[in-house]
Coordinates of C-alpha atoms and ligand atoms in Angstrom, one line a residue:
M1 CA 68.7 46.8 87.1
S2 CA 68.2 49.4 84.5
E3 CA 66.7 52.6 85.5
S4 CA 63.0 52.9 84.7
S5 CA 62.1 56.3 83.5
P6 CA 59.0 57.7 85.2
S7 CA 55.9 56.8 83.3
S8 CA 52.5 58.1 84.3
R9 CA 51.5 55.1 86.3
F10 CA 52.9 52.7 88.8
Y11 CA 51.1 49.5 89.9
V12 CA 53.0 47.7 92.7
T13 CA 52.0 44.5 94.5
T14 CA 53.3 42.4 97.4
P15 CA 52.7 38.7 97.7
I16 CA 49.5 38.0 99.4
Y17 CA 50.1 36.5 102.8
Y18 CA 48.9 33.2 104.1
V19 CA 46.5 33.7 107.0
N20 CA 47.7 30.7 108.9
D21 CA 50.4 32.9 110.2
A22 CA 50.2 36.3 111.9
P23 CA 52.0 39.3 110.3
H24 CA 55.7 39.3 111.3
L25 CA 58.7 41.4 110.4
G26 CA 59.5 39.1 107.5
T27 CA 56.1 39.6 105.8
G28 CA 56.2 43.3 107.0
Y29 CA 59.5 43.7 105.1
A30 CA 58.0 43.3 101.6
T31 CA 55.1 45.4 102.6
I32 CA 57.3 48.2 103.8
V33 CA 59.6 48.1 100.8
A34 CA 56.6 48.2 98.4
D35 CA 55.2 51.1 100.4
A36 CA 58.4 53.0 100.0
L37 CA 58.4 52.4 96.3
A38 CA 54.7 53.4 96.0
R39 CA 55.4 56.6 97.9
W40 CA 58.4 57.4 95.7
H41 CA 56.4 57.0 92.6
R42 CA 53.6 59.2 94.0
L43 CA 56.3 61.8 94.6
E44 CA 57.3 61.5 91.0
G45 CA 53.7 62.6 90.2
E46 CA 52.7 59.2 88.9
E47 CA 49.3 57.7 89.4
V48 CA 50.0 54.8 91.8
R49 CA 48.1 51.7 92.8
Y50 CA 49.6 49.7 95.6
L51 CA 48.0 46.3 96.2
T52 CA 48.5 43.9 99.1
G53 CA 46.2 41.3 100.7
T54 CA 45.8 37.8 102.1
D55 CA 45.9 34.3 100.6
E56 CA 43.1 32.4 102.3
H57 CA 42.5 29.1 100.6
G58 CA 44.4 25.8 100.6
L59 CA 45.1 23.0 103.0
K60 CA 47.5 24.9 105.2
V61 CA 44.9 27.5 106.1
L62 CA 42.2 24.8 106.4
R63 CA 44.4 22.9 108.9
S64 CA 45.2 25.9 111.0
A65 CA 41.4 26.8 111.2
E66 CA 40.8 23.2 112.3
E67 CA 43.6 23.4 114.9
H68 CA 41.9 26.5 116.3
G69 CA 38.5 24.9 116.3
V70 CA 36.8 27.5 114.0
S71 CA 35.4 27.4 110.5
P72 CA 37.8 28.4 107.8
Q73 CA 35.8 31.5 107.0
E74 CA 35.8 32.6 110.6
W75 CA 39.5 31.9 110.8
T76 CA 40.4 33.8 107.6
D77 CA 38.2 36.8 108.6
R78 CA 40.0 37.0 111.9
M79 CA 43.5 36.6 110.6
S80 CA 43.0 38.8 107.5
R81 CA 41.9 41.6 109.8
R82 CA 45.2 41.2 111.7
Y83 CA 47.1 42.0 108.5
E84 CA 45.0 45.0 107.7
E85 CA 45.4 46.3 111.2
A86 CA 49.1 45.7 111.2
W87 CA 49.7 47.5 108.0
A88 CA 47.5 50.4 109.1
A89 CA 49.4 50.7 112.4
L90 CA 52.7 50.7 110.4
G91 CA 51.4 53.5 108.2
I92 CA 51.3 51.5 105.0
S93 CA 49.7 53.4 102.1
N94 CA 48.2 50.6 100.2
D95 CA 45.3 51.6 97.9
D96 CA 43.6 48.3 98.0
F97 CA 43.6 45.1 100.2
I98 CA 42.5 42.0 98.4
R99 CA 41.3 38.8 100.1
T100 CA 41.1 35.6 98.0
T101 CA 37.7 34.8 99.7
E102 CA 36.1 37.9 98.1
P103 CA 33.5 37.5 95.4
R104 CA 35.5 39.8 93.0
H105 CA 38.4 37.3 93.3
H106 CA 36.2 34.2 92.8
R107 CA 34.7 35.7 89.7
T108 CA 38.1 36.6 88.2
V109 CA 39.7 33.2 88.9
Q110 CA 36.8 31.5 87.3
R111 CA 36.9 33.7 84.2
F112 CA 40.7 33.6 83.9
M113 CA 40.8 29.8 84.2
Q114 CA 37.9 29.4 81.8
A115 CA 39.9 31.3 79.3
I116 CA 42.9 29.0 79.8
Y117 CA 40.5 26.0 79.5
D118 CA 38.9 27.4 76.4
N119 CA 42.3 28.0 74.9
G120 CA 43.1 24.3 75.3
Y121 CA 45.8 24.3 77.9
L122 CA 44.2 22.2 80.5
R123 CA 43.8 18.4 80.6
K124 CA 42.7 15.8 83.2
G125 CA 45.1 13.4 84.7
V126 CA 46.2 11.6 87.9
Y127 CA 48.8 13.2 90.1
E128 CA 50.9 11.5 92.7
G129 CA 53.8 13.1 94.5
W130 CA 55.4 14.4 97.7
Y131 CA 53.6 17.4 99.0
C132 CA 54.7 20.0 101.5
V133 CA 51.6 21.5 103.2
S134 CA 53.6 24.5 104.4
C135 CA 54.7 25.4 100.9
E136 CA 51.4 24.1 99.4
A137 CA 53.6 22.6 96.7
Y138 CA 54.7 19.2 95.3
Y139 CA 58.4 18.3 95.3
T140 CA 60.3 15.7 93.3
E141 CA 62.5 13.2 95.2
A142 CA 65.5 15.1 94.0
D143 CA 64.3 18.3 95.7
L144 CA 63.9 16.6 99.1
V145 CA 66.4 17.0 101.9
S146 CA 67.5 14.0 104.0
G147 CA 65.2 11.8 102.0
N148 CA 61.8 13.1 103.1
L149 CA 62.1 16.7 104.2
C150 CA 60.9 19.8 102.4
P151 CA 63.9 21.9 101.2
I152 CA 62.3 25.1 102.5
H153 CA 60.7 24.1 105.8
E154 CA 62.8 21.0 106.5
R155 CA 59.6 19.2 107.6
P156 CA 58.4 15.8 106.4
V157 CA 56.5 15.9 103.1
E158 CA 53.3 13.8 102.5
W159 CA 52.5 11.4 99.7
F160 CA 49.3 12.6 97.8
T161 CA 47.4 10.9 95.0
E162 CA 44.7 12.8 93.2
E163 CA 42.8 12.9 89.9
N164 CA 42.9 16.5 88.9
W165 CA 43.2 19.0 86.1
F166 CA 46.6 19.8 84.8
F167 CA 48.0 23.0 83.3
E168 CA 50.2 22.2 80.3
L169 CA 53.1 24.2 81.5
S170 CA 55.5 22.1 79.4
R171 CA 54.1 23.7 76.2
F172 CA 55.5 27.1 77.3
E173 CA 59.2 26.4 77.6
D174 CA 60.1 28.1 74.3
R175 CA 57.6 30.9 74.7
L176 CA 58.9 31.7 78.2
L177 CA 62.6 31.6 77.0
A178 CA 61.7 33.9 74.2
W179 CA 59.9 36.2 76.6
Y180 CA 62.8 36.4 79.0
E181 CA 65.1 37.1 76.1
E182 CA 62.9 40.0 74.9
H183 CA 62.5 41.4 78.4
P184 CA 66.0 41.3 79.8
G185 CA 65.2 43.7 82.7
A186 CA 62.0 42.0 83.8
I187 CA 63.4 40.0 86.7
F188 CA 65.6 41.7 89.3
P189 CA 68.1 40.9 90.5
E190 CA 70.0 39.1 87.7
T191 CA 70.6 36.0 89.9
R192 CA 66.8 35.5 90.1
R193 CA 66.5 35.9 86.4
N194 CA 69.1 33.2 85.9
E195 CA 67.3 31.0 88.4
A196 CA 64.0 31.3 86.4
L197 CA 65.9 30.7 83.2
G198 CA 67.5 27.6 84.8
I199 CA 64.1 26.2 85.9
V200 CA 62.7 26.6 82.3
K201 CA 65.8 25.2 80.6
S202 CA 65.9 22.2 82.8
G203 CA 62.5 21.2 81.5
L204 CA 59.0 22.1 82.7
Q205 CA 56.4 19.5 83.8
D206 CA 52.7 20.1 83.6
I207 CA 51.2 21.1 86.9
S208 CA 48.2 19.9 88.7
I209 CA 46.0 22.9 89.4
T210 CA 42.9 21.5 91.0
R211 CA 42.1 19.5 94.1
T212 CA 39.3 17.1 95.1
S213 CA 40.6 16.3 98.5
I214 CA 39.4 19.6 100.0
D215 CA 36.6 22.0 99.3
W216 CA 38.1 25.1 100.8
G217 CA 38.8 26.8 97.5
I218 CA 37.3 28.2 94.4
P219 CA 35.2 25.7 92.4
V220 CA 36.3 24.8 88.9
P221 CA 33.4 26.2 86.7
W222 CA 33.4 23.3 84.3
D223 CA 34.0 20.5 86.9
P224 CA 32.6 21.7 90.3
S225 CA 33.7 18.7 92.3
H226 CA 37.2 20.3 92.0
V227 CA 38.6 23.4 93.6
F228 CA 41.5 25.3 92.2
Y229 CA 44.9 24.6 93.8
V230 CA 45.7 27.5 96.2
W231 CA 48.7 28.8 94.2
Y232 CA 46.7 28.8 91.0
D233 CA 44.0 30.9 92.7
A234 CA 46.4 33.2 94.6
L235 CA 48.4 34.5 91.6
V236 CA 45.3 35.7 89.9
N237 CA 44.7 38.2 92.8
Y238 CA 47.0 40.6 90.9
I239 CA 44.4 41.0 88.2
S240 CA 41.3 40.5 90.3
A241 CA 42.0 43.8 91.9
I242 CA 42.2 45.7 88.6
G243 CA 39.1 44.4 87.0
Y244 CA 40.2 41.6 84.7
G245 CA 37.3 40.4 82.6
Q246 CA 35.0 43.2 83.7
E247 CA 33.5 46.0 81.8
G248 CA 35.4 49.3 81.7
D249 CA 39.1 50.1 80.9
E250 CA 40.5 49.6 84.4
F251 CA 42.4 46.4 83.5
A252 CA 43.9 47.9 80.4
K253 CA 44.9 50.9 82.4
W254 CA 47.1 48.9 84.8
W255 CA 48.2 45.8 83.0
P256 CA 50.8 44.6 82.1
S257 CA 53.0 47.3 83.5
V258 CA 53.1 46.1 87.0
C259 CA 55.9 45.7 89.5
H260 CA 55.5 42.4 91.5
L261 CA 57.5 42.3 94.7
L262 CA 58.1 38.8 95.9
G263 CA 60.4 36.8 98.2
K264 CA 63.1 34.6 96.7
D265 CA 61.3 31.4 97.8
I266 CA 58.4 32.0 95.4
V267 CA 60.3 32.7 92.2
R268 CA 59.1 29.6 90.4
F269 CA 55.5 30.5 90.9
H270 CA 55.8 34.1 89.9
C271 CA 58.5 34.1 87.3
V272 CA 57.7 30.8 85.6
W273 CA 54.1 29.7 86.2
W274 CA 52.4 33.1 86.3
P275 CA 53.8 34.4 82.9
A276 CA 52.9 31.1 81.4
M277 CA 49.4 31.3 82.8
C278 CA 49.0 34.8 81.4
M279 CA 50.1 33.6 78.0
A280 CA 47.7 30.7 78.2
A281 CA 44.8 33.0 79.0
G282 CA 45.8 35.4 76.2
I283 CA 47.1 38.4 78.2
E284 CA 50.6 39.9 78.4
P285 CA 52.8 38.6 81.2
P286 CA 53.6 41.1 84.0
S287 CA 56.4 43.5 83.1
R288 CA 58.5 43.4 86.2
F289 CA 59.4 41.2 89.1
V290 CA 61.5 42.5 92.0
V291 CA 62.7 39.6 94.1
T292 CA 63.6 40.3 97.7
G293 CA 65.9 38.3 100.0
F294 CA 65.0 37.1 103.5
L295 CA 65.2 38.8 106.8
L296 CA 67.2 36.4 109.0
V297 CA 67.4 36.1 112.7
G298 CA 70.6 34.3 113.8
G299 CA 71.1 33.2 110.2
K300 CA 67.6 31.6 109.9
K301 CA 64.7 32.9 107.9
M302 CA 62.2 34.7 110.2
G303 CA 58.9 32.9 110.1
K304 CA 56.4 30.7 112.0
S305 CA 58.3 27.5 111.3
A306 CA 61.5 28.8 112.9
F307 CA 59.8 30.3 116.0
N308 CA 61.8 33.5 115.6
Q309 CA 59.1 35.9 114.6
I310 CA 59.2 39.6 115.6
D311 CA 56.0 41.7 115.6
P312 CA 56.6 44.6 113.3
V313 CA 53.8 46.7 115.0
E314 CA 55.4 46.4 118.4
L315 CA 58.8 47.2 117.0
G316 CA 57.3 50.2 115.2
R317 CA 55.8 51.4 118.4
D318 CA 59.1 51.0 120.1
I319 CA 61.5 52.6 117.7
G320 CA 58.9 54.5 115.6
N321 CA 57.5 53.4 112.2
D322 CA 60.0 55.7 110.5
G323 CA 62.9 54.2 112.4
L324 CA 61.9 50.7 111.4
R325 CA 61.3 51.6 107.8
Y326 CA 64.6 53.4 107.6
Y327 CA 66.5 50.4 109.0
L328 CA 64.9 47.9 106.7
C329 CA 65.4 50.0 103.6
R330 CA 68.9 51.2 104.5
D331 CA 70.4 48.0 106.0
V332 CA 69.0 45.4 103.6
G333 CA 70.0 45.8 100.0
L334 CA 66.9 45.1 97.8
G335 CA 67.4 41.5 96.6
S336 CA 69.8 40.4 99.3
D337 CA 69.2 38.7 102.6
G338 CA 69.6 40.8 105.7
E339 CA 70.3 39.8 109.3
F340 CA 67.9 41.5 111.7
S341 CA 69.1 42.4 115.1
Y342 CA 67.7 44.9 117.6
E343 CA 71.3 46.2 118.3
G344 CA 71.7 46.8 114.5
L345 CA 68.3 48.6 114.4
V346 CA 69.2 50.9 117.3
A347 CA 72.7 51.5 116.0
R348 CA 71.4 52.6 112.6
Y349 CA 68.7 54.7 114.2
N350 CA 71.2 56.5 116.5
S351 CA 73.8 57.1 113.8
D352 CA 71.7 58.1 110.9
L353 CA 68.5 59.4 112.4
A354 CA 69.3 60.8 115.8
N355 CA 72.9 61.9 115.2
N356 CA 72.7 63.0 111.6
L357 CA 69.2 64.1 110.5
G358 CA 67.8 64.8 113.9
N359 CA 70.9 66.7 115.0
L360 CA 70.9 68.8 111.8
M361 CA 67.3 69.8 112.4
S362 CA 67.9 70.6 116.0
R363 CA 71.1 72.6 115.7
V364 CA 69.8 74.6 112.8
A365 CA 66.6 75.5 114.6
T366 CA 68.5 76.4 117.7
V367 CA 71.0 78.7 116.0
V368 CA 68.3 80.3 113.8
G369 CA 66.6 81.0 117.2
S370 CA 69.7 82.5 118.8
K371 CA 71.2 84.3 115.9
C372 CA 68.4 85.2 113.5
G373 CA 65.5 85.7 115.9
G374 CA 63.9 82.5 114.8
I375 CA 63.4 83.6 111.2
G376 CA 65.2 81.3 108.7
P377 CA 67.5 83.1 106.2
A378 CA 67.3 82.3 102.5
P379 CA 69.9 80.0 101.0
S380 CA 72.9 81.4 99.1
P381 CA 72.7 81.4 95.3
A382 CA 73.7 78.0 93.9
D383 CA 77.0 79.3 92.4
S384 CA 78.3 80.7 95.7
S385 CA 77.2 77.8 98.0
R386 CA 79.5 74.8 98.7
L387 CA 76.4 72.8 99.7
A388 CA 74.5 73.5 96.5
A389 CA 76.7 71.3 94.4
V390 CA 76.7 68.5 96.9
A391 CA 72.9 68.8 97.1
G392 CA 72.5 68.7 93.3
E393 CA 74.7 65.6 93.0
G394 CA 73.2 63.8 96.0
A395 CA 69.6 64.5 94.8
A396 CA 70.4 63.3 91.2
E397 CA 72.0 60.1 92.6
A398 CA 69.0 59.5 94.9
V399 CA 66.5 60.0 92.2
A400 CA 68.4 57.6 89.9
A401 CA 68.6 55.0 92.6
W402 CA 64.9 55.2 93.5
R403 CA 64.1 54.7 89.8
A404 CA 66.4 51.7 89.7
F405 CA 64.6 50.1 92.7
A406 CA 67.6 50.7 94.9
P407 CA 66.3 52.4 98.1
Q408 CA 69.4 51.5 100.0
E409 CA 71.6 53.5 97.6
A410 CA 69.0 56.3 97.4
L411 CA 69.2 56.7 101.2
E412 CA 73.1 56.6 101.2
S413 CA 73.1 59.4 98.7
T414 CA 70.6 61.4 100.7
W415 CA 72.6 61.0 103.9
R416 CA 75.8 62.2 102.2
L417 CA 74.0 65.4 101.8
I418 CA 73.0 65.5 105.5
R419 CA 76.6 64.8 106.5
A420 CA 77.9 67.5 104.2
A421 CA 75.5 70.1 105.8
N422 CA 76.6 69.0 109.3
A423 CA 80.2 69.3 108.3
E424 CA 79.7 72.7 106.9
L425 CA 78.1 73.9 110.1
E426 CA 81.0 72.5 112.1
A427 CA 83.5 74.2 109.8
V428 CA 81.7 77.6 110.0
E429 CA 80.5 77.3 113.6
P430 CA 77.7 79.9 113.3
W431 CA 76.9 79.4 117.0
K432 CA 80.2 81.0 117.9
R433 CA 79.8 84.0 115.5
D434 CA 78.1 87.3 115.6
P435 CA 74.9 87.5 113.5
G436 CA 75.7 88.5 109.9
P437 CA 75.9 87.4 106.3
D438 CA 78.2 84.4 106.9
V439 CA 75.9 83.0 109.6
D440 CA 72.9 83.7 107.4
A441 CA 74.5 81.9 104.5
V442 CA 75.4 78.7 106.3
L443 CA 72.0 78.5 108.1
G444 CA 70.1 79.3 104.9
D445 CA 72.0 76.6 103.1
A446 CA 71.4 74.1 105.9
L447 CA 67.7 74.9 105.9
E448 CA 67.7 74.3 102.1
V449 CA 69.4 70.9 102.6
L450 CA 66.8 70.0 105.2
R451 CA 64.1 70.9 102.6
V452 CA 65.6 68.7 99.9
V453 CA 66.3 65.9 102.3
A454 CA 62.7 66.0 103.6
I455 CA 61.5 65.4 100.0
L456 CA 64.0 62.7 99.2
S457 CA 63.5 60.8 102.4
S458 CA 59.7 61.1 102.5
P459 CA 59.0 57.6 101.0
V460 CA 60.9 56.1 103.9
L461 CA 60.3 58.7 106.7
P462 CA 56.8 59.9 105.9
D463 CA 56.2 61.1 109.5
A464 CA 59.6 62.7 110.1
S465 CA 59.7 64.4 106.7
A466 CA 56.3 65.9 107.3
E467 CA 57.4 67.2 110.6
I468 CA 60.6 68.7 109.2
W469 CA 58.5 70.4 106.5
R470 CA 56.2 71.8 109.2
R471 CA 59.1 73.0 111.4
L472 CA 60.6 74.8 108.4
G473 CA 57.3 76.6 107.9
L474 CA 56.9 75.3 104.3
E475 CA 53.6 75.1 102.5
G476 CA 52.2 71.8 101.2
A477 CA 53.9 68.5 102.2
A478 CA 57.3 66.9 101.9
G479 CA 55.9 63.8 100.4
A480 CA 54.0 65.9 97.7
P481 CA 56.1 68.8 96.7
G482 CA 53.0 70.5 95.4
N483 CA 53.5 69.8 91.7
A484 CA 54.2 66.9 89.5
D485 CA 57.6 68.3 88.7
L486 CA 59.9 66.6 91.2
A487 CA 63.0 67.9 89.5
G488 CA 61.8 71.5 90.0
A489 CA 61.0 70.8 93.6
L490 CA 64.6 69.4 94.2
E491 CA 66.3 72.4 92.6
W492 CA 68.5 74.5 94.9
G493 CA 66.8 77.6 96.2
G494 CA 63.3 76.3 97.0
Y495 CA 63.5 77.3 100.6
P496 CA 62.3 81.0 100.5
G497 CA 63.8 82.3 103.8
G498 CA 62.1 84.9 105.9
I499 CA 59.8 82.5 107.6
A500 CA 59.8 81.2 111.2
V501 CA 61.6 78.0 112.0
E502 CA 60.2 76.1 114.9
K503 CA 62.5 74.8 117.6
A504 CA 61.0 71.6 119.0
P505 CA 62.1 68.5 120.9
P506 CA 64.5 66.1 119.0
L507 CA 62.9 64.4 116.0
F508 CA 64.7 61.2 116.9
P509 CA 65.6 61.0 120.6
R510 CA 68.7 58.9 121.1
R511 CA 68.1 55.3 122.1
S512 CA 70.0 52.6 124.0
A513 CA 69.9 49.0 122.8
E514 CA 68.9 47.7 126.3
Ligands
MSP1 N1 50.7 33.1 99.9 C1 52.0 33.0 99.2 C2 52.2 34.1 98.2 C3 51.1 34.1 97.2 S1 51.4 35.5 96.1 C4 50.4 35.2 94.8 C5 53.1 33.0 100.3 N2 52.7 33.6 101.4 S2 53.7 33.8 102.7 O1 52.9 34.5 103.7 O2 54.3 32.5 103.1 O3 54.9 34.6 102.2 C6 54.7 35.8 101.6 C7 55.9 36.6 101.3 O4 56.6 36.9 102.5 C8 56.9 35.8 100.5 O5 57.4 36.6 99.5 C9 58.0 35.4 101.4 O6 59.3 35.4 100.8 C10 57.9 36.6 102.3 N3 58.5 36.4 103.6 C11 58.1 35.5 104.6 N4 59.1 35.5 105.5 C12 60.1 36.3 105.2 C13 61.3 36.7 105.8 N5 61.7 36.2 106.9 N6 62.0 37.6 105.1 C14 61.6 38.2 104.0 N7 60.5 37.9 103.4 C15 59.7 36.9 104.0 O7 54.2 32.6 100.0

């Protein structure tokens, strides 16, 4: 994806999660990635708005409430709280949490849909088809697997007949194709853009957007015996949270330059339906979609249907939130599937966090203690330091990768810097030398590398980077270099020297995979 140059604002969203399921590592994945992006953009000095939330209407949620013998409202209150608590426990920095049962969302859906109705894109009709309750979606016969199974959940679909309102999606084929053409970077990765193009080019059918069979939903303002179909209500959350249709300039401030993160199973809804809905309502479609792959366990998508869920909060408690975030951002390329394994998590933690970053911090603090009386020396001037050039290059690459929505590459570049500092220490061996200028130079340079690394890794390691910053005795915070000028903060020579470096227990104690 092309690099996005920093603008002054960044609005990032995750899909809103169905409350029939508890949070698991699969849903935690998008939330953690979006969090890293939000933190990066705050570091760039941008005004950031990070939205996540829960999707609470529809048959699937209604059925799970019934199964648990409680009212849907009680069920969604209980389950939505679990998401909020899980994200808080994982240190997610969302600015807002939207629930589709909130009045602000009801109002927005009704206003937005009224605009589409008034613009003449809705008609009444009869719908019959194969419906997957887990997907909350209709499928054609051709989509089904083994005759009657949903292609995603591999569970039997059900035959539904309803009279309802239809959105005339078929009228948007040309407009959507023209929009994709004019916005070549809007959908990342390219394979997902091609998928969306393929869906549109193969012909769009009108979609049924209301239901009369259930009443757990948002009533249709002009036909109150109907409620909106859950997907139709859900997508609107992205504008409910920023004041669509309300007084004030909040909506214009954040829309349409938004970055929607979504899983690869919901491309059709986000990249085809949602832009068409926006066009029909007379607003600009969202400017960017970043489509993530799946977290797999033993090759299968992690999720309720596969009985292979992992609790991200427990995992964060076990390996540390930073360790978990690092593993997910470093081992899974954004856009690709990634196989989760506890062994893989521990191996990545030990190699990159315990042995590389943690070790650099510990050995520098120890040698500063033994050779410099605990006071960190200043780094050497950029033109006489071998590490300065590596740091400059590594930082430039990391910045470019973050801007291009590639956290995995950003972390690789950052860790090259750490490895170079460790190699330099091993080459000079300051612990074997008498105190003096050579020892000061290598330690000062290593301290400077730690400072730069703390800044660059802060979106993924918010806790550890804050702790490194504190041990280095620096003012402010690693995740907020104290000014909007990130480039200035990353320039070689920011570590002043002459301040106490704290020697403390390992940042990342080594782990065994037992
Ligand atoms: N409620 C809809 C989204 C509406 S957005 C307007 C929904 N909810 S979901 O809870 O089923 O899934 C939410 C997101 O989590 C999707 O993007 C889905 O791809 C993602 N994931 C669910 N399991 C996942 C994995 N195992 N791995 C990665 N992402 C996963 O769809």
